[in-house]
Amino acid sequence: MIDSTIQSLRELLGDDAVTTASTDLDATSQDTWPLATKRAMTGAHPHRADVVARLTSFDEAAGVFAIATRDGVPVTVRGLGSSVTGQPLPVNGGIVLDVSTVPASFEVDERNMTVTASASQHGGELEDALAARGYTLGHSPQSLYRSTVGGWVATLATGQFSSMYGGIEDLLVRYTVTLATGESAELGARPRAAMGPDLRHVFIGSEGTLGLVTSVTLKIFPAALPTRFETYALPTVADGIEVMREQALLGLRPFLLRFYDTDEARHAMADPTIDHPVLFVGTRGPQEIADAEAAVLHRLVTGRGGRALGPEGATAWMGRRFDFSTVENLLAQPGGFAETIEVAHLWSGIGDLHAALREALLPLADEVLSHFSHVYTQGTSMYVILLGRADSDEAAVERLTAIWSTAMDVCLAHGAELSHHHGGGLARSPYAERSLGSAHLVLRRLKSALDPARILNPGKLGL
Ligand SMILES: Cc1cc2nc3c(=O)[nH]c(=O)nc-3n(C[C@H](O)[C@H](O)[C@H](O)COP(=O)(O)OP(=O)(O)OC[C@H]3O[C@@H](n4cnc5c(N)ncnc54)[C@H](O)[C@@H]3O)c2cc1C
């Protein structure tokens, strides 16, 4: 069956765009998920495609889906593979559809402050091009320079400055999709639309299980605004969480708000002597607003026993905010392992969740570091970094597996959200139904309606 599929793909896309070379099949059998990386280091590629097809135009997608439907072969869409949860891994083999090869282009609408880009657009290149014209996307994930615009939509991504600009769900104005049936649709609002349900949300975070995102219109913002930074020492984690909550309730919108527990503060400040939690603050806007927000934040922090350390901690972090080398270098070492797990909870539960996750995970890693970095009036996200060394890569795989199940079980027991922005992927698919509860029924019904042959990215989101 797969031979005739490959033959049909070659006829549709051309020989150069279709590969069964083992290097290509191995490369697409992993993303940036530490567990997948570590498994690959043991020589294991449990999730391997039969063929990789590289699009040169999104118009070709309908033809690929028709072939896959005819032959009952799964299709797993792949952007730049920066997923850290196994989202683009082809669990049932079949076709990996690489869309990062579609030539990218974008168009700026300065009057309405949007940019429309092909889904294959490299995020960092888009932000750099906008910066040259005095604009920013406001969306700045740590993976800005290793992810696509379509990937952001498909994964419900959020960026480091979300407390001012919001997540991709807030920044997305319009997008187009190609369904598994070959049909296309545009979903959007100009600038808001009360005509039935807000269908823009259907594909946001669908991880390639419901359709292929082909073009994306995002908001843009003026880039060159006065900015102020400060770094604060806080007495306790509870004090810092209260500052984050109080400023959210007052409606402040600092573009940078990152609060580190003492263990991560040592890394964030690059200073092993730090013995207290640390808060990074950045305010931005017309000078009066940047100054006023900075002043209110200062009052809130000092009211909780905090003290200013000067801007350097926060500005130094700004300079290395795309750096992932601590995790990557450790993973590259025999037996070394590292993981990042981001979750979210209400203000009423986040402090207990922090304590419980630390206690449960400490026996599994040498270091358990946590920070809180995306803030809402109801609660915040918590990002846990685990670093450790085991006796072998096989033992590291076991440790990472235990880390995931332990973390997810603790979150479920605390009623927390299992992912704040890295998504379900393979890491969380076994927990998707429990996490979504009765809403999972809606997801299953959407899947049946939009992908009746069930070809798109099987084995994800509990589908
Ligand atoms: C160092 C590092 C830092 C990160 N920081 C952040 C962060 O700050 N915030 C954040 O949100 N995420 C972060 N991530 C996770 C990841 O970068 C994002 O999820 C990103 O959005 C994935 O984009 P991608 O193009 O690499 O997609 P891929 O990893 O290739 O794919 C991810 C999923 O999206 C689907 N997909 C991709 N493109 C399309 C499309 N056009 N249509 C339909 N489905 C598609 C795939 O099938 C897959 O399920 C980080 C990852 C790394 C490695």
mmCIF file of N, CA and C in Angstrom, residues 72-120:
data_model
loop_
_atom_site.group_PDB
_atom_site.id
_atom_site.type_symbol
_atom_site.label_atom_id
_atom_site.label_comp_id
_atom_site.label_asym_id
_atom_site.label_seq_id
_atom_site.Cartn_x
_atom_site.Cartn_y
_atom_site.Cartn_z
ATOM 1 N N GLY A 72 -5.604 5.217 2.976
ATOM 2 C CA GLY A 72 -5.741 5.034 4.421
ATOM 3 C C GLY A 72 -4.418 5.224 5.156
ATOM 4 N N VAL A 73 -3.629 6.203 4.711
ATOM 5 C CA VAL A 73 -2.288 6.434 5.280
ATOM 6 C C VAL A 73 -2.295 7.729 6.099
ATOM 7 N N PRO A 74 -1.747 7.720 7.325
ATOM 8 C CA PRO A 74 -1.731 8.952 8.113
ATOM 9 C C PRO A 74 -0.817 10.031 7.533
ATOM 10 N N VAL A 75 -1.168 11.280 7.806
ATOM 11 C CA VAL A 75 -0.344 12.427 7.396
ATOM 12 C C VAL A 75 -0.037 13.253 8.637
ATOM 13 N N THR A 76 1.233 13.447 8.922
ATOM 14 C CA THR A 76 1.612 14.270 10.067
ATOM 15 C C THR A 76 2.327 15.511 9.547
ATOM 16 N N VAL A 77 1.694 16.669 9.759
ATOM 17 C CA VAL A 77 2.262 17.938 9.284
ATOM 18 C C VAL A 77 3.435 18.306 10.176
ATOM 19 N N ARG A 78 4.479 18.853 9.543
ATOM 20 C CA ARG A 78 5.660 19.267 10.296
ATOM 21 C C ARG A 78 6.082 20.667 9.851
ATOM 22 N N GLY A 79 6.258 21.561 10.836
ATOM 23 C CA GLY A 79 6.811 22.884 10.534
ATOM 24 C C GLY A 79 8.318 22.811 10.690
ATOM 25 N N LEU A 80 8.864 23.530 11.691
ATOM 26 C CA LEU A 80 10.313 23.475 11.903
ATOM 27 C C LEU A 80 10.696 22.495 13.013
ATOM 28 N N GLY A 81 9.721 21.748 13.521
ATOM 29 C CA GLY A 81 10.043 20.683 14.480
ATOM 30 C C GLY A 81 10.540 21.184 15.822
ATOM 31 N N SER A 82 10.138 22.395 16.205
ATOM 32 C CA SER A 82 10.596 22.912 17.506
ATOM 33 C C SER A 82 9.688 22.479 18.654
ATOM 34 N N SER A 83 8.670 21.698 18.340
ATOM 35 C CA SER A 83 7.811 21.156 19.398
ATOM 36 C C SER A 83 8.671 20.493 20.471
ATOM 37 N N VAL A 84 8.296 20.659 21.717
ATOM 38 C CA VAL A 84 9.026 20.003 22.809
ATOM 39 C C VAL A 84 8.154 18.943 23.501
ATOM 40 N N THR A 85 7.115 18.494 22.782
ATOM 41 C CA THR A 85 6.243 17.468 23.366
ATOM 42 C C THR A 85 5.929 16.328 22.391
ATOM 43 N N GLY A 86 6.655 16.254 21.286
ATOM 44 C CA GLY A 86 6.399 15.162 20.336
ATOM 45 C C GLY A 86 5.200 15.400 19.434
ATOM 46 N N GLN A 87 4.783 16.637 19.273
ATOM 47 C CA GLN A 87 3.592 16.921 18.456
ATOM 48 C C GLN A 87 3.729 16.459 16.998
ATOM 49 N N PRO A 88 4.883 16.712 16.326
ATOM 50 C CA PRO A 88 4.942 16.330 14.908
ATOM 51 C C PRO A 88 5.511 14.926 14.673
ATOM 52 N N LEU A 89 5.505 14.065 15.688
ATOM 53 C CA LEU A 89 6.058 12.722 15.487
ATOM 54 C C LEU A 89 4.985 11.794 14.895
ATOM 55 N N PRO A 90 5.362 11.069 13.836
ATOM 56 C CA PRO A 90 4.375 10.229 13.137
ATOM 57 C C PRO A 90 4.191 8.897 13.856
ATOM 58 N N VAL A 91 3.291 8.867 14.822
ATOM 59 C CA VAL A 91 3.181 7.659 15.672
ATOM 60 C C VAL A 91 2.813 6.416 14.877
ATOM 61 N N ASN A 92 2.000 6.564 13.833
ATOM 62 C CA ASN A 92 1.600 5.386 13.052
ATOM 63 C C ASN A 92 2.318 5.339 11.705
ATOM 64 N N GLY A 93 3.474 5.978 11.601
ATOM 65 C CA GLY A 93 4.197 5.995 10.330
ATOM 66 C C GLY A 93 3.447 6.824 9.295
ATOM 67 N N GLY A 94 3.486 6.368 8.043
ATOM 68 C CA GLY A 94 2.789 7.083 6.976
ATOM 69 C C GLY A 94 3.613 8.246 6.457
ATOM 70 N N ILE A 95 2.906 9.348 6.148
ATOM 71 C CA ILE A 95 3.541 10.501 5.494
ATOM 72 C C ILE A 95 3.840 11.592 6.518
ATOM 73 N N VAL A 96 5.092 12.071 6.555
ATOM 74 C CA VAL A 96 5.358 13.350 7.219
ATOM 75 C C VAL A 96 5.301 14.418 6.134
ATOM 76 N N LEU A 97 4.430 15.393 6.344
ATOM 77 C CA LEU A 97 4.264 16.462 5.356
ATOM 78 C C LEU A 97 5.016 17.686 5.852
ATOM 79 N N ASP A 98 6.202 17.900 5.273
ATOM 80 C CA ASP A 98 7.046 19.024 5.680
ATOM 81 C C ASP A 98 6.553 20.281 4.963
ATOM 82 N N VAL A 99 5.999 21.221 5.738
ATOM 83 C CA VAL A 99 5.482 22.445 5.107
ATOM 84 C C VAL A 99 6.464 23.610 5.241
ATOM 85 N N SER A 100 7.579 23.372 5.957
ATOM 86 C CA SER A 100 8.548 24.465 6.127
ATOM 87 C C SER A 100 9.242 24.783 4.807
ATOM 88 N N THR A 101 9.085 23.891 3.811
ATOM 89 C CA THR A 101 9.752 24.077 2.518
ATOM 90 C C THR A 101 8.936 24.937 1.551
ATOM 91 N N VAL A 102 7.722 25.315 1.939
ATOM 92 C CA VAL A 102 6.935 26.215 1.070
ATOM 93 C C VAL A 102 7.578 27.604 1.129
ATOM 94 N N PRO A 103 7.964 28.182 -0.019
ATOM 95 C CA PRO A 103 8.592 29.511 0.021
ATOM 96 C C PRO A 103 7.693 30.501 0.763
ATOM 97 N N ALA A 104 8.297 31.228 1.706
ATOM 98 C CA ALA A 104 7.497 32.107 2.576
ATOM 99 C C ALA A 104 7.399 33.503 1.986
ATOM 100 N N SER A 105 6.292 34.157 2.289
ATOM 101 C CA SER A 105 6.150 35.562 1.912
ATOM 102 C C SER A 105 5.200 36.201 2.915
ATOM 103 N N PHE A 106 5.269 37.528 2.995
ATOM 104 C CA PHE A 106 4.343 38.213 3.901
ATOM 105 C C PHE A 106 4.023 39.594 3.367
ATOM 106 N N GLU A 107 2.933 40.157 3.862
ATOM 107 C CA GLU A 107 2.479 41.482 3.423
ATOM 108 C C GLU A 107 2.008 42.247 4.658
ATOM 109 N N VAL A 108 2.457 43.496 4.782
ATOM 110 C CA VAL A 108 2.093 44.310 5.945
ATOM 111 C C VAL A 108 0.964 45.265 5.564
ATOM 112 N N ASP A 109 -0.032 45.354 6.433
ATOM 113 C CA ASP A 109 -1.122 46.326 6.264
ATOM 114 C C ASP A 109 -0.939 47.360 7.377
ATOM 115 N N GLU A 110 -0.273 48.492 7.032
ATOM 116 C CA GLU A 110 0.090 49.456 8.080
ATOM 117 C C GLU A 110 -1.111 50.216 8.598
ATOM 118 N N ARG A 111 -2.118 50.367 7.757
ATOM 119 C CA ARG A 111 -3.303 51.101 8.189
ATOM 120 C C ARG A 111 -4.049 50.321 9.283
ATOM 121 N N ASN A 112 -4.197 49.018 9.063
ATOM 122 C CA ASN A 112 -4.949 48.190 10.008
ATOM 123 C C ASN A 112 -4.049 47.407 10.961
ATOM 124 N N MET A 113 -2.744 47.640 10.851
ATOM 125 C CA MET A 113 -1.756 47.059 11.762
ATOM 126 C C MET A 113 -1.830 45.530 11.827
ATOM 127 N N THR A 114 -1.702 44.928 10.634
ATOM 128 C CA THR A 114 -1.624 43.465 10.567
ATOM 129 C C THR A 114 -0.522 43.058 9.605
ATOM 130 N N VAL A 115 -0.103 41.805 9.734
ATOM 131 C CA VAL A 115 0.781 41.216 8.737
ATOM 132 C C VAL A 115 0.180 39.867 8.346
ATOM 133 N N THR A 116 0.143 39.614 7.047
ATOM 134 C CA THR A 116 -0.359 38.325 6.557
ATOM 135 C C THR A 116 0.830 37.558 5.988
ATOM 136 N N ALA A 117 1.045 36.363 6.536
ATOM 137 C CA ALA A 117 2.214 35.571 6.137
ATOM 138 C C ALA A 117 1.772 34.165 5.767
ATOM 139 N N SER A 118 2.564 33.533 4.888
ATOM 140 C CA SER A 118 2.293 32.118 4.640
ATOM 141 C C SER A 118 2.640 31.348 5.916
ATOM 142 N N ALA A 119 1.950 30.224 6.114
ATOM 143 C CA ALA A 119 2.132 29.484 7.365
ATOM 144 C C ALA A 119 3.558 28.975 7.521
ATOM 145 N N SER A 120 4.283 28.862 6.405
ATOM 146 C CA SER A 120 5.664 28.374 6.456
ATOM 147 C C SER A 120 6.653 29.464 6.866
#
